[in-house]
Amino acid sequence: MEDFLKALNEAIHAWSHLGEEWEKIEADYSDKLSEGYPFDKDFREVIFDLMEWKETISKK
């Protein structure tokens, strides 16, 4: 489980970085970014959900 949590933490970090880059180009490329967007919620919400999930499974 420790390795999984470490990998999840790394994924959250990578997604957070991706979110920062997204915000830099969103104003100019919002139409392009929304093409085929695979989630039914805002990108930041997905990151937040991953962080909450990590906390939930870390407690067990």
C-alpha atoms as an extended CHARMM CRD file, in Angstrom:
* protein
*
        60  EXT
         1         1  MET       CA              0.0000000000        0.0000000000        0.0000000000  PROA      1               0.0000000000
         2         2  GLU       CA              2.9040000000        2.3290000000        0.7230000000  PROA      2               0.0000000000
         3         3  ASP       CA              4.1240000000        2.1460000000       -2.8730000000  PROA      3               0.0000000000
         4         4  PHE       CA              0.6210000000        2.8100000000       -4.1610000000  PROA      4               0.0000000000
         5         5  LEU       CA              0.2440000000        5.8910000000       -1.9630000000  PROA      5               0.0000000000
         6         6  LYS       CA              3.6320000000        7.1420000000       -3.1030000000  PROA      6               0.0000000000
         7         7  ALA       CA              2.6170000000        6.6850000000       -6.7540000000  PROA      7               0.0000000000
         8         8  LEU       CA             -0.7210000000        8.3930000000       -6.0870000000  PROA      8               0.0000000000
         9         9  ASN       CA              1.0770000000       11.3220000000       -4.4900000000  PROA      9               0.0000000000
        10        10  GLU       CA              3.3430000000       11.5890000000       -7.5290000000  PROA      10              0.0000000000
        11        11  ALA       CA              0.2980000000       11.5000000000       -9.8230000000  PROA      11              0.0000000000
        12        12  ILE       CA             -1.3820000000       14.2630000000       -7.8160000000  PROA      12              0.0000000000
        13        13  HSD       CA              1.7730000000       16.3440000000       -8.0710000000  PROA      13              0.0000000000
        14        14  ALA       CA              1.9600000000       15.7690000000      -11.8350000000  PROA      14              0.0000000000
        15        15  TRP       CA             -1.7300000000       16.6050000000      -12.3000000000  PROA      15              0.0000000000
        16        16  SER       CA             -1.3000000000       19.7490000000      -10.2270000000  PROA      16              0.0000000000
        17        17  HSD       CA              1.5590000000       20.8210000000      -12.4890000000  PROA      17              0.0000000000
        18        18  LEU       CA             -0.5810000000       20.0250000000      -15.5300000000  PROA      18              0.0000000000
        19        19  GLY       CA             -3.3510000000       22.1490000000      -14.0120000000  PROA      19              0.0000000000
        20        20  GLU       CA             -0.9590000000       25.0770000000      -13.6170000000  PROA      20              0.0000000000
        21        21  GLU       CA              0.0610000000       24.7750000000      -17.2620000000  PROA      21              0.0000000000
        22        22  TRP       CA             -3.5990000000       24.4570000000      -18.2770000000  PROA      22              0.0000000000
        23        23  GLU       CA             -4.4370000000       27.7300000000      -16.5420000000  PROA      23              0.0000000000
        24        24  LYS       CA             -1.6740000000       29.5000000000      -18.4680000000  PROA      24              0.0000000000
        25        25  ILE       CA             -3.1770000000       28.6110000000      -21.8570000000  PROA      25              0.0000000000
        26        26  GLU       CA             -6.8730000000       28.1940000000      -21.0430000000  PROA      26              0.0000000000
        27        27  ALA       CA             -7.8990000000       31.6820000000      -22.1940000000  PROA      27              0.0000000000
        28        28  ASP       CA             -6.4170000000       31.1210000000      -25.6470000000  PROA      28              0.0000000000
        29        29  TYR       CA             -7.0960000000       27.4140000000      -26.1080000000  PROA      29              0.0000000000
        30        30  SER       CA            -10.2850000000       26.6580000000      -24.1700000000  PROA      30              0.0000000000
        31        31  ASP       CA            -12.0650000000       25.2580000000      -27.2310000000  PROA      31              0.0000000000
        32        32  LYS       CA             -9.1370000000       22.9780000000      -28.0510000000  PROA      32              0.0000000000
        33        33  LEU       CA             -8.7600000000       21.8430000000      -24.4300000000  PROA      33              0.0000000000
        34        34  SER       CA            -12.4460000000       20.9480000000      -24.1820000000  PROA      34              0.0000000000
        35        35  GLU       CA            -12.3770000000       18.6940000000      -27.2750000000  PROA      35              0.0000000000
        36        36  GLY       CA            -12.7290000000       15.1400000000      -26.0200000000  PROA      36              0.0000000000
        37        37  TYR       CA            -12.2260000000       16.1910000000      -22.3750000000  PROA      37              0.0000000000
        38        38  PRO       CA            -12.6320000000       12.8480000000      -20.5700000000  PROA      38              0.0000000000
        39        39  PHE       CA            -14.0270000000       14.0310000000      -17.2310000000  PROA      39              0.0000000000
        40        40  ASP       CA            -17.4600000000       15.2510000000      -16.2220000000  PROA      40              0.0000000000
        41        41  LYS       CA            -16.0840000000       17.9080000000      -13.8770000000  PROA      41              0.0000000000
        42        42  ASP       CA            -13.5840000000       20.7460000000      -13.8070000000  PROA      42              0.0000000000
        43        43  PHE       CA             -9.9220000000       19.6870000000      -13.9590000000  PROA      43              0.0000000000
        44        44  ARG       CA             -9.2170000000       21.2530000000      -10.5450000000  PROA      44              0.0000000000
        45        45  GLU       CA            -12.0750000000       19.2450000000       -9.0660000000  PROA      45              0.0000000000
        46        46  VAL       CA            -10.5210000000       16.0350000000      -10.3890000000  PROA      46              0.0000000000
        47        47  ILE       CA             -7.2460000000       16.9280000000       -8.6490000000  PROA      47              0.0000000000
        48        48  PHE       CA             -9.0880000000       17.7730000000       -5.4360000000  PROA      48              0.0000000000
        49        49  ASP       CA            -10.9770000000       14.4500000000       -5.6140000000  PROA      49              0.0000000000
        50        50  LEU       CA             -7.6810000000       12.5750000000       -5.9800000000  PROA      50              0.0000000000
        51        51  MET       CA             -6.3120000000       14.3840000000       -2.9260000000  PROA      51              0.0000000000
        52        52  GLU       CA             -9.4140000000       13.5150000000       -0.8840000000  PROA      52              0.0000000000
        53        53  TRP       CA             -9.2670000000        9.8970000000       -2.0270000000  PROA      53              0.0000000000
        54        54  LYS       CA             -5.6210000000        9.6880000000       -0.9610000000  PROA      54              0.0000000000
        55        55  GLU       CA             -6.5100000000       10.9920000000        2.5030000000  PROA      55              0.0000000000
        56        56  THR       CA             -9.3840000000        8.5310000000        2.8070000000  PROA      56              0.0000000000
        57        57  ILE       CA             -7.3460000000        5.4790000000        1.8960000000  PROA      57              0.0000000000
        58        58  SER       CA             -4.3430000000        6.6570000000        3.9130000000  PROA      58              0.0000000000
        59        59  LYS       CA             -6.4100000000        6.5010000000        7.1210000000  PROA      59              0.0000000000
        60        60  LYS       CA             -7.2090000000        2.8150000000        6.7530000000  PROA      60              0.0000000000
